Coordinates of C-alpha atoms in Angstrom, one line a residue:
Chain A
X297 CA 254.1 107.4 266.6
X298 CA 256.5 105.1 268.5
X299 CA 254.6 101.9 269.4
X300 CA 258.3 100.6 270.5
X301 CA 258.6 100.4 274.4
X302 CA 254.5 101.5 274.9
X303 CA 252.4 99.4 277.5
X304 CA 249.2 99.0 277.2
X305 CA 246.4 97.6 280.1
X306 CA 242.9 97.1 279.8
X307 CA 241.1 96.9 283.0
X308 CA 237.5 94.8 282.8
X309 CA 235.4 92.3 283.6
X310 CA 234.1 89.3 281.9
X311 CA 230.6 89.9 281.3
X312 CA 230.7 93.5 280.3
X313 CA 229.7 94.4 276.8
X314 CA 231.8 97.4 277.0
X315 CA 234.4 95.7 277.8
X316 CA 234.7 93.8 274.9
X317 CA 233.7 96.6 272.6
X318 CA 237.3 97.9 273.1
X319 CA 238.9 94.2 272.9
X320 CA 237.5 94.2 269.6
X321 CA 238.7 98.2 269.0
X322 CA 242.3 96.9 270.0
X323 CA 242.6 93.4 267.6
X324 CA 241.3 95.6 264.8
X325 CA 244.4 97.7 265.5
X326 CA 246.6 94.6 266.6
X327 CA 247.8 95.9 270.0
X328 CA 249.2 93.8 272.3
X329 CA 247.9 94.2 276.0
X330 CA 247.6 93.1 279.5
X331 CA 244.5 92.3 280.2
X332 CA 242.9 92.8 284.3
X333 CA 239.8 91.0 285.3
X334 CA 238.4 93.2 287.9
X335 CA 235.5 91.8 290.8
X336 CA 233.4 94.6 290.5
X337 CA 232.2 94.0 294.3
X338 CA 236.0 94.2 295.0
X339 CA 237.3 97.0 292.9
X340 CA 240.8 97.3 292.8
X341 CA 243.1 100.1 294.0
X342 CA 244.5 100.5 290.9
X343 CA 241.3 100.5 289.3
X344 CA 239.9 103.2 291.5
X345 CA 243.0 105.6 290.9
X346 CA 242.6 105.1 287.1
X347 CA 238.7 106.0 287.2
X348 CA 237.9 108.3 289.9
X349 CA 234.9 109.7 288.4
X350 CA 232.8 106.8 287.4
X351 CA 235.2 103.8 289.2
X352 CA 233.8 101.2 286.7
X353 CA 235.5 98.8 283.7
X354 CA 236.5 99.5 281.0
X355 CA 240.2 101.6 282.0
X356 CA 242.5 101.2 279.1
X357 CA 246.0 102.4 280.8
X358 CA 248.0 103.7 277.9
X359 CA 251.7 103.9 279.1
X360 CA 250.6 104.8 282.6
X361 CA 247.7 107.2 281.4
X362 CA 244.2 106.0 281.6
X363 CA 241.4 106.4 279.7
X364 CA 237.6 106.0 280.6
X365 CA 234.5 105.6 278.7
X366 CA 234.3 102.9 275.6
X367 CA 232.7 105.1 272.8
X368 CA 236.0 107.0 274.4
X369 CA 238.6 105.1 274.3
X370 CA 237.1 103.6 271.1
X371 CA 238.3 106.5 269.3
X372 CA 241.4 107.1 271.5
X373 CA 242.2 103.4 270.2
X374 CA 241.5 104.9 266.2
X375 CA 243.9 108.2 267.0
X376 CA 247.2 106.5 268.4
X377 CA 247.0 103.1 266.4
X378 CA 246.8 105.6 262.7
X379 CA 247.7 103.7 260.4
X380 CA 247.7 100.0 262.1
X381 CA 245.3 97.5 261.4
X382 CA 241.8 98.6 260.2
X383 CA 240.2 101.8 260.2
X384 CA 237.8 102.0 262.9
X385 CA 236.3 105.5 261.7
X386 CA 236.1 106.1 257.8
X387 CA 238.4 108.8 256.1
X388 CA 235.9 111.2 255.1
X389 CA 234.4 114.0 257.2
X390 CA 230.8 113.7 256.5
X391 CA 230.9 109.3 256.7
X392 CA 233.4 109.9 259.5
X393 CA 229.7 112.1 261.5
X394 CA 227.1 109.2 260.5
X395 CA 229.2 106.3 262.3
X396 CA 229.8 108.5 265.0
X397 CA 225.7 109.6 264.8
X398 CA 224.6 105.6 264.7
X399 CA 227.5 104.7 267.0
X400 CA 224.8 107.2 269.6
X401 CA 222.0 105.5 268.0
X402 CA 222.5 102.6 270.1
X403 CA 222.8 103.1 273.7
X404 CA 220.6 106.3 273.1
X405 CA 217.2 104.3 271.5
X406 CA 218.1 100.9 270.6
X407 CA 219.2 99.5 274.2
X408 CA 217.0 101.0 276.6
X409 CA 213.8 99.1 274.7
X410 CA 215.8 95.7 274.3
X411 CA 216.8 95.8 278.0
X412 CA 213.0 97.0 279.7
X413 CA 211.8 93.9 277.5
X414 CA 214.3 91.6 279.3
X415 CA 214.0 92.8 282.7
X416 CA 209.8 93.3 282.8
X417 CA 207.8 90.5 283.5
X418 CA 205.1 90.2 281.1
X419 CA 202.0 91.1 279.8
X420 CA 201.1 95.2 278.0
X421 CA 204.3 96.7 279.3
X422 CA 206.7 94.0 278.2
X423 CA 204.4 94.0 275.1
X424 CA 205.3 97.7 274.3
X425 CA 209.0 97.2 275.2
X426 CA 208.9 94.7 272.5
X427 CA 207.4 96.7 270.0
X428 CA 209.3 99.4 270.8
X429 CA 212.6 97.8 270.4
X430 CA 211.5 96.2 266.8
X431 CA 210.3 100.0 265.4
X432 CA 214.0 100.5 266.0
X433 CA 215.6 97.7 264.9
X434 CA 213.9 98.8 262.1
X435 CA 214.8 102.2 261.4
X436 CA 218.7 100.4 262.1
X437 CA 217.6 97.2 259.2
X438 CA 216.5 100.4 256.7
X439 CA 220.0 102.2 257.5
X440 CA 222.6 98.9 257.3
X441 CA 220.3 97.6 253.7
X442 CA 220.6 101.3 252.1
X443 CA 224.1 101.2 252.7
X444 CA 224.2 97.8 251.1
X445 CA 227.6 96.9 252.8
X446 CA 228.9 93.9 255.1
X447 CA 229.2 95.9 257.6
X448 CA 227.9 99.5 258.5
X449 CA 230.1 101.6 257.3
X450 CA 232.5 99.3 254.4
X451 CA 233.7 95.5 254.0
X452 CA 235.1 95.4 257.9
X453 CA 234.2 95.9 261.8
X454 CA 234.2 99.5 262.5
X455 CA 232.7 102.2 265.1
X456 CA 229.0 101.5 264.3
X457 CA 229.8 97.5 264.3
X458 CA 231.5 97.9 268.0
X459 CA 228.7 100.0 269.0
X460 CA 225.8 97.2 268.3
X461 CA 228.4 94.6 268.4
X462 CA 227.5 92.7 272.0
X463 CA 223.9 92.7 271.2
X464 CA 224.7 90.1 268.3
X465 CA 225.1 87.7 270.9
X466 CA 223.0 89.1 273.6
X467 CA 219.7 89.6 271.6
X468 CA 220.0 85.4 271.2
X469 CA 220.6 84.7 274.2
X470 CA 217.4 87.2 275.7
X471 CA 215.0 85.5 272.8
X472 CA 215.7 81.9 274.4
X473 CA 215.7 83.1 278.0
X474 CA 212.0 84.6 277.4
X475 CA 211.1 82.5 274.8
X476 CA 210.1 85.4 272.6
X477 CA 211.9 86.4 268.9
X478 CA 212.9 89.8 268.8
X479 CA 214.9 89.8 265.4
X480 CA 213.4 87.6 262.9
X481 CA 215.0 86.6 259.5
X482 CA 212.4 87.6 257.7
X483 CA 211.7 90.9 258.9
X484 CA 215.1 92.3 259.4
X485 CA 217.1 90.2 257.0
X486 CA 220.3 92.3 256.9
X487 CA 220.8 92.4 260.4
X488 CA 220.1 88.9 261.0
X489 CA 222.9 88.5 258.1
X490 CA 224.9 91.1 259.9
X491 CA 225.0 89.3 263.3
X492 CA 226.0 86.2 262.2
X493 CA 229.0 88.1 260.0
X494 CA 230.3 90.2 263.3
X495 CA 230.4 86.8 265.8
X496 CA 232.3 85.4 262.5
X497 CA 234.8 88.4 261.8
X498 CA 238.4 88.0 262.6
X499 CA 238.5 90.5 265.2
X500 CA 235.5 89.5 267.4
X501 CA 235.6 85.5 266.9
X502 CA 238.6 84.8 269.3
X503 CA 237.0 87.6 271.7
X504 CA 234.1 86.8 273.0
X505 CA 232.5 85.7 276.7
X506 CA 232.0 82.5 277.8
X507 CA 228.7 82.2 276.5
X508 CA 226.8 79.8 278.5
X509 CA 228.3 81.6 281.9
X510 CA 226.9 84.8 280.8
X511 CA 223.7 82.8 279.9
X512 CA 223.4 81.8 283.4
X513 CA 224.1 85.1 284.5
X514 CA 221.1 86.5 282.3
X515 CA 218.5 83.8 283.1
X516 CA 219.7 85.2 287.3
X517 CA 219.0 88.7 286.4
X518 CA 215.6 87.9 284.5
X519 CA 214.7 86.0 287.5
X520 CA 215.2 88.6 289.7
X521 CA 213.3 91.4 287.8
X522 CA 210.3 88.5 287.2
X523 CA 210.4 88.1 290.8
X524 CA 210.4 91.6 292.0
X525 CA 207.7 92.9 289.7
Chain B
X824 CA 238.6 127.1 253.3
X825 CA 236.6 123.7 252.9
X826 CA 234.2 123.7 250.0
X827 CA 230.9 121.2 249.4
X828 CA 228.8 124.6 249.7
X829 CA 226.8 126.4 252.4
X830 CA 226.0 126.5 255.8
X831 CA 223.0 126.2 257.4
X832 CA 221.9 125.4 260.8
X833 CA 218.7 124.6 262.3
X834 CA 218.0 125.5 265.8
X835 CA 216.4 126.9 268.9
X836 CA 217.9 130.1 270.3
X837 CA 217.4 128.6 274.0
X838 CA 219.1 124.9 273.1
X839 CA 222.4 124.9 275.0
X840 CA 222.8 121.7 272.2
X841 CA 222.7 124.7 269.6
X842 CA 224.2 127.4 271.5
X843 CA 227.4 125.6 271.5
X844 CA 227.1 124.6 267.7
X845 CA 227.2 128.3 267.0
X846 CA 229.7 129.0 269.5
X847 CA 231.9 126.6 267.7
X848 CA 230.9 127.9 263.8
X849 CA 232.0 131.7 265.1
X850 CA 235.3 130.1 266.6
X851 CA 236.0 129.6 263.1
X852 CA 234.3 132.6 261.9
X853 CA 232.2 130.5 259.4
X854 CA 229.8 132.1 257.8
X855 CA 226.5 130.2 258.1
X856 CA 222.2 131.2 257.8
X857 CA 220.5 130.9 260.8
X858 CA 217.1 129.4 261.3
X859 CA 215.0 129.4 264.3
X860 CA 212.7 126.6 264.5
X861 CA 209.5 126.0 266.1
X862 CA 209.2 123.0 267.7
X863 CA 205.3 122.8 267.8
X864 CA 205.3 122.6 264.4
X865 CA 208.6 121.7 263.0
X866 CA 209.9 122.7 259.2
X867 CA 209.5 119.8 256.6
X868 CA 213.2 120.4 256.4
X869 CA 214.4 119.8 259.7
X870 CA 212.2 116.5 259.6
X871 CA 213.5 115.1 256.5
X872 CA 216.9 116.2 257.8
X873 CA 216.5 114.0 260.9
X874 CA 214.2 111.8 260.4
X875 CA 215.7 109.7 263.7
X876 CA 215.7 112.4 266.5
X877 CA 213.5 115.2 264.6
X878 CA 215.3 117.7 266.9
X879 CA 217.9 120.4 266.7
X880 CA 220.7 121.6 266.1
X881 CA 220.6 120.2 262.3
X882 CA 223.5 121.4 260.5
X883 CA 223.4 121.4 256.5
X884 CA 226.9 121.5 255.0
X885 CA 225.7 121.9 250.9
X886 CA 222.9 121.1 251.8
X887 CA 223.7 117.6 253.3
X888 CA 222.8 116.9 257.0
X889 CA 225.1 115.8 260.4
X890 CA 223.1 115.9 263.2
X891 CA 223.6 115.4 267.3
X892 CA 225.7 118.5 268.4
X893 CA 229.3 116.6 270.1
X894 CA 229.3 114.9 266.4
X895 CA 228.4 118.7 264.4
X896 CA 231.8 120.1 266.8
X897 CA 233.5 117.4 265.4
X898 CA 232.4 117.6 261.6
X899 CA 232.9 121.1 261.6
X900 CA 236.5 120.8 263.5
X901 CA 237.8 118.0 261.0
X902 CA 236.2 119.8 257.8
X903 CA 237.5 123.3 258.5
X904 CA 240.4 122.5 259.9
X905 CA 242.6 124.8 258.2
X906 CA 240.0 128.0 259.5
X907 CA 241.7 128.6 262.8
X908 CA 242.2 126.0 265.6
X909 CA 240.3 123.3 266.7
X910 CA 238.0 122.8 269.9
X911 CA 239.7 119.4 270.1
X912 CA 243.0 119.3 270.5
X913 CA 245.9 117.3 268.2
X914 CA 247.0 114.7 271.1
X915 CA 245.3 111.6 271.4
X916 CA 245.2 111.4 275.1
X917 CA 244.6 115.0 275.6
X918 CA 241.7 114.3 272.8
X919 CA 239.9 111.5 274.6
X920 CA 240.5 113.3 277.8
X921 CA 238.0 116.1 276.2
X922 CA 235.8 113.5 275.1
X923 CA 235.3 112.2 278.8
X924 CA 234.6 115.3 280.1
X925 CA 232.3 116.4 277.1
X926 CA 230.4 113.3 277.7
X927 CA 230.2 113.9 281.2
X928 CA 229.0 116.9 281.0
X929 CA 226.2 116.0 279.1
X930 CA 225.4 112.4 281.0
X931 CA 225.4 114.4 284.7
X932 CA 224.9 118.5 284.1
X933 CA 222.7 117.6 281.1
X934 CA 220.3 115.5 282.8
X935 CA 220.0 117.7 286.0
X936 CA 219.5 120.9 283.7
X937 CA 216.6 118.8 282.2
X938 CA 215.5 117.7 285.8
X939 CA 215.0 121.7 287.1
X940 CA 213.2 123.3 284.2
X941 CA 211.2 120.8 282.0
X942 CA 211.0 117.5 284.3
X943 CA 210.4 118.6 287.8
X944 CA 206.9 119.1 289.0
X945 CA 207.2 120.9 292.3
X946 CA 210.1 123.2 293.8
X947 CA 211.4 120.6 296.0
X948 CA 211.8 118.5 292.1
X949 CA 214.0 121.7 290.9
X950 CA 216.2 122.1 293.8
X951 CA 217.1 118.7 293.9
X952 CA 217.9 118.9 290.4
X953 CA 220.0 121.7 291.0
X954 CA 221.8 119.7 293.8
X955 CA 222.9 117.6 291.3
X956 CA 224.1 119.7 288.9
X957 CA 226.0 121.6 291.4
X958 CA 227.4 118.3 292.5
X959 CA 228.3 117.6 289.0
X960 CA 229.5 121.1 288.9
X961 CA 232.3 120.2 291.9
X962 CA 233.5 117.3 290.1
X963 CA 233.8 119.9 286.5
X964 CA 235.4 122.4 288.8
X965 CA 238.8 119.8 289.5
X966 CA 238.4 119.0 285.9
X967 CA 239.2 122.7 284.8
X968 CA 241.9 123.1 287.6
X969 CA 243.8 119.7 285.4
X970 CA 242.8 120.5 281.6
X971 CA 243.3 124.4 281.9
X972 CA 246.5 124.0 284.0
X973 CA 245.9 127.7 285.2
X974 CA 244.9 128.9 281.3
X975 CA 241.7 130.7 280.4
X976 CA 239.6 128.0 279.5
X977 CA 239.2 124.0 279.4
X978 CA 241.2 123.9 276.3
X979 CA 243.8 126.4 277.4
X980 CA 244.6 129.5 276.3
X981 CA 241.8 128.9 273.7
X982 CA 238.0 127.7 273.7
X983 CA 237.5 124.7 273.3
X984 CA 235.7 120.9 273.1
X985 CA 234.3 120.7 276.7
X986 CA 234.0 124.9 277.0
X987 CA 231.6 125.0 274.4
X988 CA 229.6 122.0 275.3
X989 CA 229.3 123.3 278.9
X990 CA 229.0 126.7 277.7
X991 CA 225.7 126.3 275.8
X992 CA 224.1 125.3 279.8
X993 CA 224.7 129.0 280.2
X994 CA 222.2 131.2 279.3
X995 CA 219.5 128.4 281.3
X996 CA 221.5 128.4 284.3
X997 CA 220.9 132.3 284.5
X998 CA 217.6 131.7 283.6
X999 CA 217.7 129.2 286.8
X1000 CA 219.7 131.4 288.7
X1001 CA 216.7 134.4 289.1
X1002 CA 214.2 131.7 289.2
X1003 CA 215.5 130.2 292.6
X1004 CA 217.3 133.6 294.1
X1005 CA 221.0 131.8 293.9
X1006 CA 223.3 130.9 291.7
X1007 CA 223.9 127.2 290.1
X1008 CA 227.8 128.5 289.2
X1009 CA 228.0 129.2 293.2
X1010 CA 231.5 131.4 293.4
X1011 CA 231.9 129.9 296.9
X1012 CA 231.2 126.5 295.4
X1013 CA 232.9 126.3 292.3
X1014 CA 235.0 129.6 292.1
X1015 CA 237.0 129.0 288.8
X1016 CA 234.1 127.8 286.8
X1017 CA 232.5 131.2 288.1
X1018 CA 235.1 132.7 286.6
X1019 CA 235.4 130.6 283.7
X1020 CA 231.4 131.5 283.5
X1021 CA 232.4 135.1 283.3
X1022 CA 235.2 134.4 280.3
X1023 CA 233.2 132.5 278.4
X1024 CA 230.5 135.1 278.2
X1025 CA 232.6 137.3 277.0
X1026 CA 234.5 136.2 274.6
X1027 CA 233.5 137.2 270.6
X1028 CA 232.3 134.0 269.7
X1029 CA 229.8 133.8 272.4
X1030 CA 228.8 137.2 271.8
X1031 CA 224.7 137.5 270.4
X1032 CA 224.4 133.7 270.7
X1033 CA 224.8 133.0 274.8
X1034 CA 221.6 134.4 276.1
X1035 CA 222.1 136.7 279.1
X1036 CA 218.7 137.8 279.1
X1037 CA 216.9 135.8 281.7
X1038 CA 213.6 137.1 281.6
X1039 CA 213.1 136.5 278.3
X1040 CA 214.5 132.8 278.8
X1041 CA 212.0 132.7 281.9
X1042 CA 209.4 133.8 278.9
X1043 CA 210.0 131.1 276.6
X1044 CA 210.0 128.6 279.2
X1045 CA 205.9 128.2 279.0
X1046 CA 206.2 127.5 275.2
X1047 CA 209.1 124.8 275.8
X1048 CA 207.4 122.8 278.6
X1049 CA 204.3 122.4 276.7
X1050 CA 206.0 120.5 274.2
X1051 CA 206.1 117.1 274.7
X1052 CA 209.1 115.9 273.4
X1053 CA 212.5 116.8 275.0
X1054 CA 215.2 117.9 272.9
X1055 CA 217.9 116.0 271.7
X1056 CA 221.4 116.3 272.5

């Protein structure tokens, strides 16, 4: 593939997770890009061509041709960047299925209990969102320590990694804001380890949000949930 | 031909996230053993197989598991590959272009078809279900206009990625369509999907594993609902 006279633009916005799942995706592959900060309550022309269907960030334009969807372009990232940088999916078929099956894990059972904990006020129901987020973190602490790796799938950042990746910082940031510890030391010890290795590894540390912006952001959204309950 | 063994695949003859796993192991004529599970009381295999999701389809490959059907298309695309072609195609963009739509198709017509027959508690629940999916439907229908560029199918002249994953929606929607008097595929609505619809169902690989009996979908539909769980994808 000719990565000569390509252009590459990522379209996002500052606070989005997903967003900086495919920042990551592209400094693992070392791809140079133009980056667009979009105002989500002022979506851009462009922005609405390149997405019709959903009209939301991430858009990576890849020599005028966009793509939507992280997990998505994720992967569209791993096909034209063979052979660049890291491998973002493993070599063999049947590893190649698990990251893509735990890549699913987390938007499909992991988030939607960490997030109903955040944004519920208090009291049995936040209770059960709590427990029901750590009976998955566990069944994702059994996976990572069977494998027995850095990371999830080998010794660097790769599909599963991006997939969890933002809640390495967000799960911090959620346990201060409600003043509640989601993932202790002691009972998940290899993710604990984990996070702290991700915000560390070279393709993440020079990407991430302002952290105490998106702080205040979170402590507004918890607000407003508390106070709408 | 790939070794590492047999085939096996574990299933639901109703699960459009089955249907289109079978669709896919005929596309490359694999030979494979079939078993139909009961989901009130679910093999010891299947569980130890998925321990996360306990659902179908489960696919055993010498008798190791991948599970979550888009991911089984893709195992059995990249292991096979030299059995006939692909359901995704070689070019990147035209690959993640497949992927959108696959994942569209089972964010938006997925959660509508679960909406008007296990979710929906009255008839007003259904049809608005249906609404949805025929909105979803619209958008699909420009989507086949731009991938097939006037071919057959989604993936051109042959079956492929996002015709299979739609495909396995089939044999319910028929099941829909007598339940409510109209069709969810509306020709006036969506007039190449209809006839897409029509393509698909006959095509060899679909043949014996797209269910075209509605009544006996409309049978099974008693058994299904008093599950609890719903299935996964």
């Amino acid at each position: 593939m000719d990565h000569q006279q390509e252009k590459v633009q990522l379209f996002g916005m500052w606070a989005s997770p997903y967003v900086y799942k495919v920042k990551w995706a592209l400094s693992i592959k070392g791809v140079e890009y133009e980056y667009v900060e979009e105002d989500l309550w002022n979506k851009s022309r462009q922005l609405l061509k390149h997405n019709p269907v959903h009209k939301k960030v991430p858009v990576l334009v890849y020599n005028g041709k966009p793509v939507a969807e992280s997990d998505v372009i994720v992967q569209f990232i791993d096909d034209v960047w063979k052979g660049h940088g890291g491998r973002i999916l493993p070599e063999e078929p049947h590893e190649r299925a698990m990251a893509r099956f735990w890549a699913r894990f987390v938007p499909d059972k992991l988030s939607p209990p960490i997030w109903k904990w955040f944004t519920t006020a208090g009291g049995e129901e936040q209770d059960a969102a709590h427990d029901a987020a750590m009976e998955q973190l566990r069944v994702l602490e059994e996976e990572l320590a069977h494998g027995g790796n850095e990371f999830f799938a080998g010794d660097s950042v790769g599909l599963v990694d991006l997939s969890l990746g933002a809640l390495a910082y967000v799960i911090p940031m959620y346990e201060e804001i409600i003043g509640e510890r989601l993932v202790i030391e002691e009972r998940f010890p290899s993710l604990y380890a984990w996070m702290g290795r991700f915000l560390a590894a070279p393709p993440v540390k020079d990407h991430l949000p302002p952290m105490e912006e998106l702080k205040l952001r979170f402590r507004a959204i918890r607000e407003y949930f508390v106070k709408n309950a | 031909m790939a070794g590492g063994g047999d085939l096996k695949l574990l299933g639901v003859w109703t699960s459009p996230y089955v249907i289109r796993v079978r669709v896919a192991l005929n596309l490359k004529s694999l030979p494979y053993e079939y078993v139909e599970e009961n989901l009130g009381s679910k093999s010891a295999l299947l569980l130890a197989s998925n321990p996360v999701h306990k659902t179908v389809p489960v696919l055993l490959h010498g008798g190791r598991p991948v599970n979550e059907s888009q991911v089984i298309l893709q195992y059995i695309d990249e292991v096979y590959a030299s059995n006939g072609p692909s359901v995704l195609p070689a070019d990147p963009y035209e690959r993640a272009a497949a992927r959108f739509w696959a994942a569209y198709v089972d964010d938006k017509v997925g959660a509508a078809w679960q909406g008007m027959l296990f979710t929906c508690r009255t008839e007003e629940e259904r049809a608005a279900a249906v609404a949805r999916a025929v909105a979803a439907l619209q958008t699909l229908e420009g989507a086949l206009e731009e991938c097939s560029k006037g071919k057959a199918f989604f993936g051109g002249d042959a079956i492929g990625f996002v015709d299979v994953v739609l495909g396995g929606y089939l044999g319910w929607f028929g099941a829909v369509d007598k339940m409510i008097g109209r069709r969810v595929i509306d020709p006036a609505k969506t007039p190449l999907l209809a006839r897409w619809e029509e393509r698909f169902r006959a095509a060899e690989a679909a043949k014996g594993v797209v269910p075209d009996d509605a009544d006996k979908m409309l049978e099974f539909l008693p058994t299904l609902l008093a599950l609890s769980a719903p299935k996964s994808k």
